[in-house]
């Protein structure tokens, strides 16, 4: 009887294991997933109770929040090959929908206003700072370069490959890709999304996922590495810059600009003053030497002849 029970138990485990292994999130390696019923897999963002929709991208706000979880907590759930990138990362306040709150604050009661991409658009102030609205980031410019060892690509082929990449990997509909320009090795991509229906991904989330992929810190599972191919030739991305343009201009004060201009003016004036002083000193030394030589000649002329 015992051998039969062992066989039955082994078959049950064999059936259960694939189901457990399949309970993963295809779009977020930081999601914690659990089988809560036959064929039902529920995923939540580590460190919070927010459910994760693994059929689309996770919001940038939730991703940044997950990255701020202390390392000792991350080790309980993150893949061992995951790398934490804290450049430009802060612990944001998010709406339940995953959207950034218009006002963000740190632990020292310093606050600032952000756009829908979570990028600061005002000077930092105190806790009394008021942000009347969350200004939408309408345009995002991606500027990337490929390694010079890669040969130049035909513009239509490159545009087609990048459009397919953003559509298949990041769920971005092609209509939001306004332009792709290519001047080897520079590639410029403009994303335009004035109004976003609830079912469409946000271009800010797309840009963040893409940035993570390029920096080898992908949000996708480890078996989903970024590869871009143009007519069978690999596109090796080397550098990436991201620029955000909001529907309304940012509200930075002119103090920093004025301070920068004042510093430049001060340096110019100091340089000019030092240059003038050096010229005056050299002129004085030249004049002094000439006068000494002139006096010496006059003395030799006035000296009585020994004959």
Coordinates of C-alpha atoms in Angstrom, one line a residue:
X1 CA 0.0 0.0 0.0
X2 CA 2.8 2.4 0.9
X3 CA 4.5 2.1 -2.6
X4 CA 1.2 2.8 -4.2
X5 CA 0.7 5.9 -2.0
X6 CA 4.1 7.1 -3.0
X7 CA 3.4 6.8 -6.7
X8 CA 0.1 8.7 -6.3
X9 CA 1.8 11.5 -4.2
X10 CA 4.6 11.8 -6.9
X11 CA 2.0 12.2 -9.6
X12 CA 0.2 14.9 -7.7
X13 CA 3.4 16.8 -7.1
X14 CA 4.4 16.4 -10.8
X15 CA 1.0 17.9 -11.8
X16 CA 1.2 20.7 -9.3
X17 CA 4.7 21.8 -10.1
X18 CA 4.1 23.0 -13.6
X19 CA 1.1 24.9 -12.4
X20 CA 3.2 26.6 -9.7
X21 CA 6.0 27.4 -12.1
X22 CA 3.5 28.9 -14.6
X23 CA 2.3 31.3 -11.9
X24 CA 4.6 34.2 -12.9
X25 CA 4.3 37.7 -14.2
X26 CA 5.3 38.1 -17.8
X27 CA 5.8 41.9 -17.6
X28 CA 7.2 42.4 -14.1
X29 CA 10.0 40.3 -12.5
X30 CA 9.3 42.1 -9.2
X31 CA 5.8 40.8 -8.9
X32 CA 5.0 38.2 -6.2
X33 CA 2.6 35.6 -7.6
X34 CA 0.6 32.9 -5.9
X35 CA -1.8 30.2 -7.1
X36 CA -5.0 30.9 -5.3
X37 CA -7.1 28.4 -7.1
X38 CA -7.1 25.9 -10.0
X39 CA -5.8 27.9 -13.0
X40 CA -6.0 31.2 -11.1
X41 CA -2.7 33.0 -10.5
X42 CA -2.7 36.3 -8.6
X43 CA 0.3 38.7 -8.7
X44 CA 0.9 41.6 -6.5
X45 CA 3.7 44.2 -6.3
X46 CA 6.3 43.3 -3.7
X47 CA 6.1 45.4 -0.6
X48 CA 2.5 46.5 -1.3
X49 CA -1.0 45.1 -1.8
X50 CA -1.5 46.5 -5.3
X51 CA -2.5 43.8 -7.8
X52 CA -0.4 43.7 -11.0
X53 CA -2.0 43.2 -14.4
X54 CA 0.7 41.0 -16.1
X55 CA -1.0 41.4 -19.5
X56 CA 0.4 45.0 -19.7
X57 CA 3.1 47.2 -18.3
X58 CA 3.2 48.1 -14.6
X59 CA 3.0 51.8 -13.9
X60 CA 6.3 53.7 -13.5
X61 CA 5.1 55.0 -10.1
X62 CA 4.6 51.4 -8.7
X63 CA 7.9 50.3 -10.2
X64 CA 9.9 53.1 -8.6
X65 CA 8.2 52.3 -5.3
X66 CA 9.2 48.7 -5.6
X67 CA 12.8 49.7 -6.3
X68 CA 12.9 51.6 -3.0
X69 CA 12.2 48.5 -0.9
X70 CA 15.3 47.7 1.3
X71 CA 17.7 45.1 -0.1
X72 CA 17.1 42.7 2.8
X73 CA 13.4 42.5 1.8
X74 CA 14.1 42.2 -1.9
X75 CA 16.3 39.2 -1.4
X76 CA 13.2 37.3 -0.3
X77 CA 11.6 37.5 -3.7
X78 CA 13.6 39.2 -6.4
X79 CA 15.6 37.0 -9.0
X80 CA 19.2 36.7 -8.0
X81 CA 20.4 38.3 -11.2
X82 CA 18.3 41.5 -10.7
X83 CA 20.3 44.7 -10.3
X84 CA 19.0 47.8 -8.5
X85 CA 19.5 51.1 -10.3
X86 CA 18.8 54.0 -8.0
X87 CA 19.8 56.8 -10.4
X88 CA 16.9 59.4 -10.3
X89 CA 14.8 57.0 -8.1
X90 CA 12.8 58.3 -5.1
X91 CA 10.0 56.7 -3.1
X92 CA 6.9 58.2 -4.8
X93 CA 3.4 58.6 -3.6
X94 CA 1.0 56.8 -6.0
X95 CA -2.7 56.9 -6.6
X96 CA -4.5 53.5 -6.4
X97 CA -4.5 53.5 -10.2
X98 CA -0.7 53.7 -10.3
X99 CA -0.6 57.3 -11.4
X100 CA 1.8 59.7 -9.6
X101 CA 0.4 62.1 -7.2
X102 CA 0.9 65.7 -8.3
X103 CA 2.9 66.5 -5.1
X104 CA 5.8 64.4 -4.0
X105 CA 7.7 64.8 -0.7
X106 CA 10.7 63.1 1.0
X107 CA 11.2 62.3 4.6
X108 CA 12.6 65.8 5.4
X109 CA 9.3 67.5 4.5
X110 CA 10.8 68.8 1.2
X111 CA 8.1 68.7 -1.5
X112 CA 7.9 69.4 -5.3
X113 CA 5.4 69.0 -8.1
X114 CA 5.8 66.3 -10.8
X115 CA 4.3 65.5 -14.2
X116 CA 2.7 62.2 -15.2
X117 CA 6.2 60.8 -15.8
X118 CA 7.2 61.5 -12.2
X119 CA 9.7 64.1 -13.3
X120 CA 10.1 67.2 -11.1
X121 CA 8.7 70.3 -12.8
X122 CA 9.0 72.9 -10.0
X123 CA 11.5 74.1 -7.5
X124 CA 11.6 72.2 -4.2
X125 CA 9.7 73.7 -1.3
X126 CA 8.3 73.0 2.1
X127 CA 5.3 70.9 3.1
X128 CA 3.0 73.8 2.4
X129 CA 3.8 73.6 -1.3
X130 CA 0.6 73.2 -3.3
X131 CA 0.3 71.4 -6.7
X132 CA -3.0 72.2 -8.2
X133 CA -2.9 69.5 -10.9
X134 CA -0.9 66.6 -12.4
X135 CA 0.4 68.0 -15.7
X136 CA 0.5 65.5 -18.4
X137 CA 3.7 64.6 -20.2
X138 CA 2.6 64.7 -23.8
X139 CA 5.8 64.2 -25.7
X140 CA 8.8 62.0 -24.9
X141 CA 12.0 62.2 -26.9
X142 CA 14.2 59.1 -26.9
X143 CA 17.7 59.7 -28.2
X144 CA 19.9 56.6 -28.6
X145 CA 23.1 55.7 -30.4
X146 CA 24.2 52.4 -31.6
X147 CA 27.8 51.1 -31.5
X148 CA 29.8 52.4 -34.4
X149 CA 30.9 48.8 -35.2
X150 CA 27.3 48.4 -36.4
X151 CA 26.8 49.4 -40.0
X152 CA 24.3 52.1 -41.0
X153 CA 20.8 50.8 -41.5
X154 CA 18.2 51.8 -44.1
X155 CA 15.8 54.3 -42.4
X156 CA 12.6 52.5 -43.4
X157 CA 13.9 49.2 -42.1
X158 CA 15.1 50.7 -38.8
X159 CA 11.8 52.5 -38.3
X160 CA 9.9 49.3 -39.0
X161 CA 12.0 47.3 -36.5
X162 CA 11.7 49.9 -33.8
X163 CA 7.9 50.2 -34.3
X164 CA 7.5 46.5 -34.1
X165 CA 9.6 46.4 -30.9
X166 CA 7.6 49.0 -29.1
X167 CA 4.3 47.4 -30.2
X168 CA 5.2 43.8 -29.3
X169 CA 7.3 44.3 -26.3
X170 CA 5.9 47.4 -24.7
X171 CA 2.3 47.2 -25.9
X172 CA 2.5 50.6 -27.4
X173 CA 0.2 51.2 -30.4
X174 CA 2.1 52.6 -33.5
X175 CA -0.1 55.7 -33.6
X176 CA 1.8 57.0 -30.5
X177 CA 5.1 56.8 -32.3
X178 CA 5.1 60.2 -34.0
X179 CA 8.5 60.1 -35.7
X180 CA 11.7 58.2 -36.0
X181 CA 14.8 59.9 -37.4
X182 CA 18.2 58.4 -38.1
X183 CA 21.5 60.1 -38.5
X184 CA 24.1 57.3 -37.9
X185 CA 24.8 56.5 -35.2
X186 CA 22.1 58.7 -33.6
X187 CA 18.5 57.5 -33.5
X188 CA 15.7 59.9 -32.4
X189 CA 12.2 58.6 -31.5
X190 CA 9.3 61.0 -30.6
X191 CA 6.4 59.5 -28.7
X192 CA 3.2 61.6 -28.7
X193 CA 0.3 60.9 -26.5
X194 CA -2.0 63.8 -25.7
X195 CA -4.9 61.9 -24.3
X196 CA -4.6 58.3 -23.1
X197 CA -7.6 55.9 -23.0
X198 CA -7.6 53.7 -19.9
X199 CA -6.8 50.6 -21.9
X200 CA -3.7 52.0 -23.6
X201 CA -0.2 52.0 -22.0
X202 CA 1.3 55.3 -20.9
X203 CA 4.3 56.5 -22.9
X204 CA 6.0 57.3 -19.6
X205 CA 5.8 53.7 -18.6
X206 CA 7.0 52.6 -22.0
X207 CA 10.0 54.9 -21.8
X208 CA 10.9 53.6 -18.3
X209 CA 10.7 50.0 -19.4
X210 CA 12.8 50.8 -22.4
X211 CA 15.4 52.6 -20.2
X212 CA 15.6 49.6 -17.9
X213 CA 16.1 47.3 -20.9
X214 CA 18.9 49.4 -22.3
X215 CA 20.6 49.6 -18.9
X216 CA 20.5 45.8 -18.5
X217 CA 18.2 46.1 -15.5
X218 CA 15.0 44.9 -17.3
X219 CA 11.7 44.8 -15.5
X220 CA 10.8 41.8 -17.6
X221 CA 11.8 38.3 -16.4
X222 CA 15.4 37.3 -17.0
X223 CA 14.5 35.1 -20.0
X224 CA 13.1 38.1 -21.9
X225 CA 16.2 40.0 -22.8
X226 CA 16.0 43.0 -25.2
X227 CA 17.1 42.2 -28.7
X228 CA 16.6 44.4 -31.7
X229 CA 17.2 43.1 -35.2
X230 CA 17.1 45.1 -38.4
X231 CA 16.8 42.8 -41.4
X232 CA 18.8 40.2 -39.5
X233 CA 21.5 42.6 -38.3
X234 CA 21.7 43.3 -34.6
X235 CA 21.1 46.8 -33.4
X236 CA 23.5 47.3 -30.5
X237 CA 22.2 50.2 -28.4
X238 CA 25.0 52.1 -26.7
X239 CA 23.6 55.2 -25.0
X240 CA 20.1 56.5 -24.3
X241 CA 18.8 59.9 -23.3
X242 CA 15.2 60.7 -22.4
X243 CA 13.6 64.1 -22.6
X244 CA 10.1 65.0 -21.4
X245 CA 7.8 67.7 -22.7
X246 CA 4.7 68.6 -20.7
X247 CA 1.4 70.1 -21.9
X248 CA 2.3 73.2 -19.8
X249 CA 5.8 74.7 -19.3
X250 CA 7.7 73.8 -16.1
X251 CA 7.6 76.3 -13.3
X252 CA 11.2 76.6 -12.3
X253 CA 12.2 80.0 -11.0
X254 CA 14.9 82.2 -12.6
X255 CA 17.0 82.1 -9.5
X256 CA 19.2 79.2 -10.6
X257 CA 19.6 80.7 -14.1
X258 CA 20.4 84.1 -12.7
X259 CA 23.0 82.6 -10.3
X260 CA 24.6 80.7 -13.3
X261 CA 24.7 83.9 -15.4
X262 CA 26.2 85.9 -12.4
X263 CA 28.9 83.2 -12.0
X264 CA 29.8 83.3 -15.7
X265 CA 30.0 87.2 -15.6
X266 CA 32.1 87.1 -12.5
X267 CA 34.6 84.6 -14.1
X268 CA 34.7 86.8 -17.3
X269 CA 35.4 90.0 -15.3
X270 CA 38.0 88.3 -13.2
X271 CA 39.8 86.9 -16.2
X272 CA 39.7 90.3 -17.9
X273 CA 40.9 92.1 -14.8
X274 CA 43.8 89.6 -14.4
X275 CA 44.7 90.0 -18.1
X276 CA 44.7 93.8 -17.9
X277 CA 46.8 93.7 -14.7
X278 CA 49.4 91.4 -16.4
X279 CA 49.6 93.8 -19.4
X280 CA 50.1 96.8 -17.1
X281 CA 52.9 95.1 -15.2
X282 CA 54.7 94.0 -18.4
X283 CA 54.4 97.5 -19.7
X284 CA 55.8 98.9 -16.5
X285 CA 58.7 96.5 -16.5
X286 CA 59.5 97.4 -20.2
X287 CA 59.3 101.1 -19.5
X288 CA 61.5 100.7 -16.4
X289 CA 64.2 98.7 -18.3
X290 CA 64.1 101.3 -21.1
X291 CA 64.6 104.2 -18.7
X292 CA 67.5 102.5 -17.0
X293 CA 69.2 101.9 -20.4
X294 CA 68.6 105.6 -21.3
X295 CA 70.1 106.9 -18.1
X296 CA 73.1 104.7 -18.6
X297 CA 73.7 106.1 -22.1
X298 CA 73.3 109.7 -20.8
X299 CA 75.9 109.1 -18.1
X300 CA 78.4 107.7 -20.7
X301 CA 77.9 110.7 -22.9
X302 CA 78.4 113.2 -20.1
X303 CA 81.5 111.5 -18.6
X304 CA 84.7 113.5 -19.4
X305 CA 87.1 112.1 -21.9
X306 CA 90.4 110.7 -20.5
X307 CA 92.3 112.1 -23.5

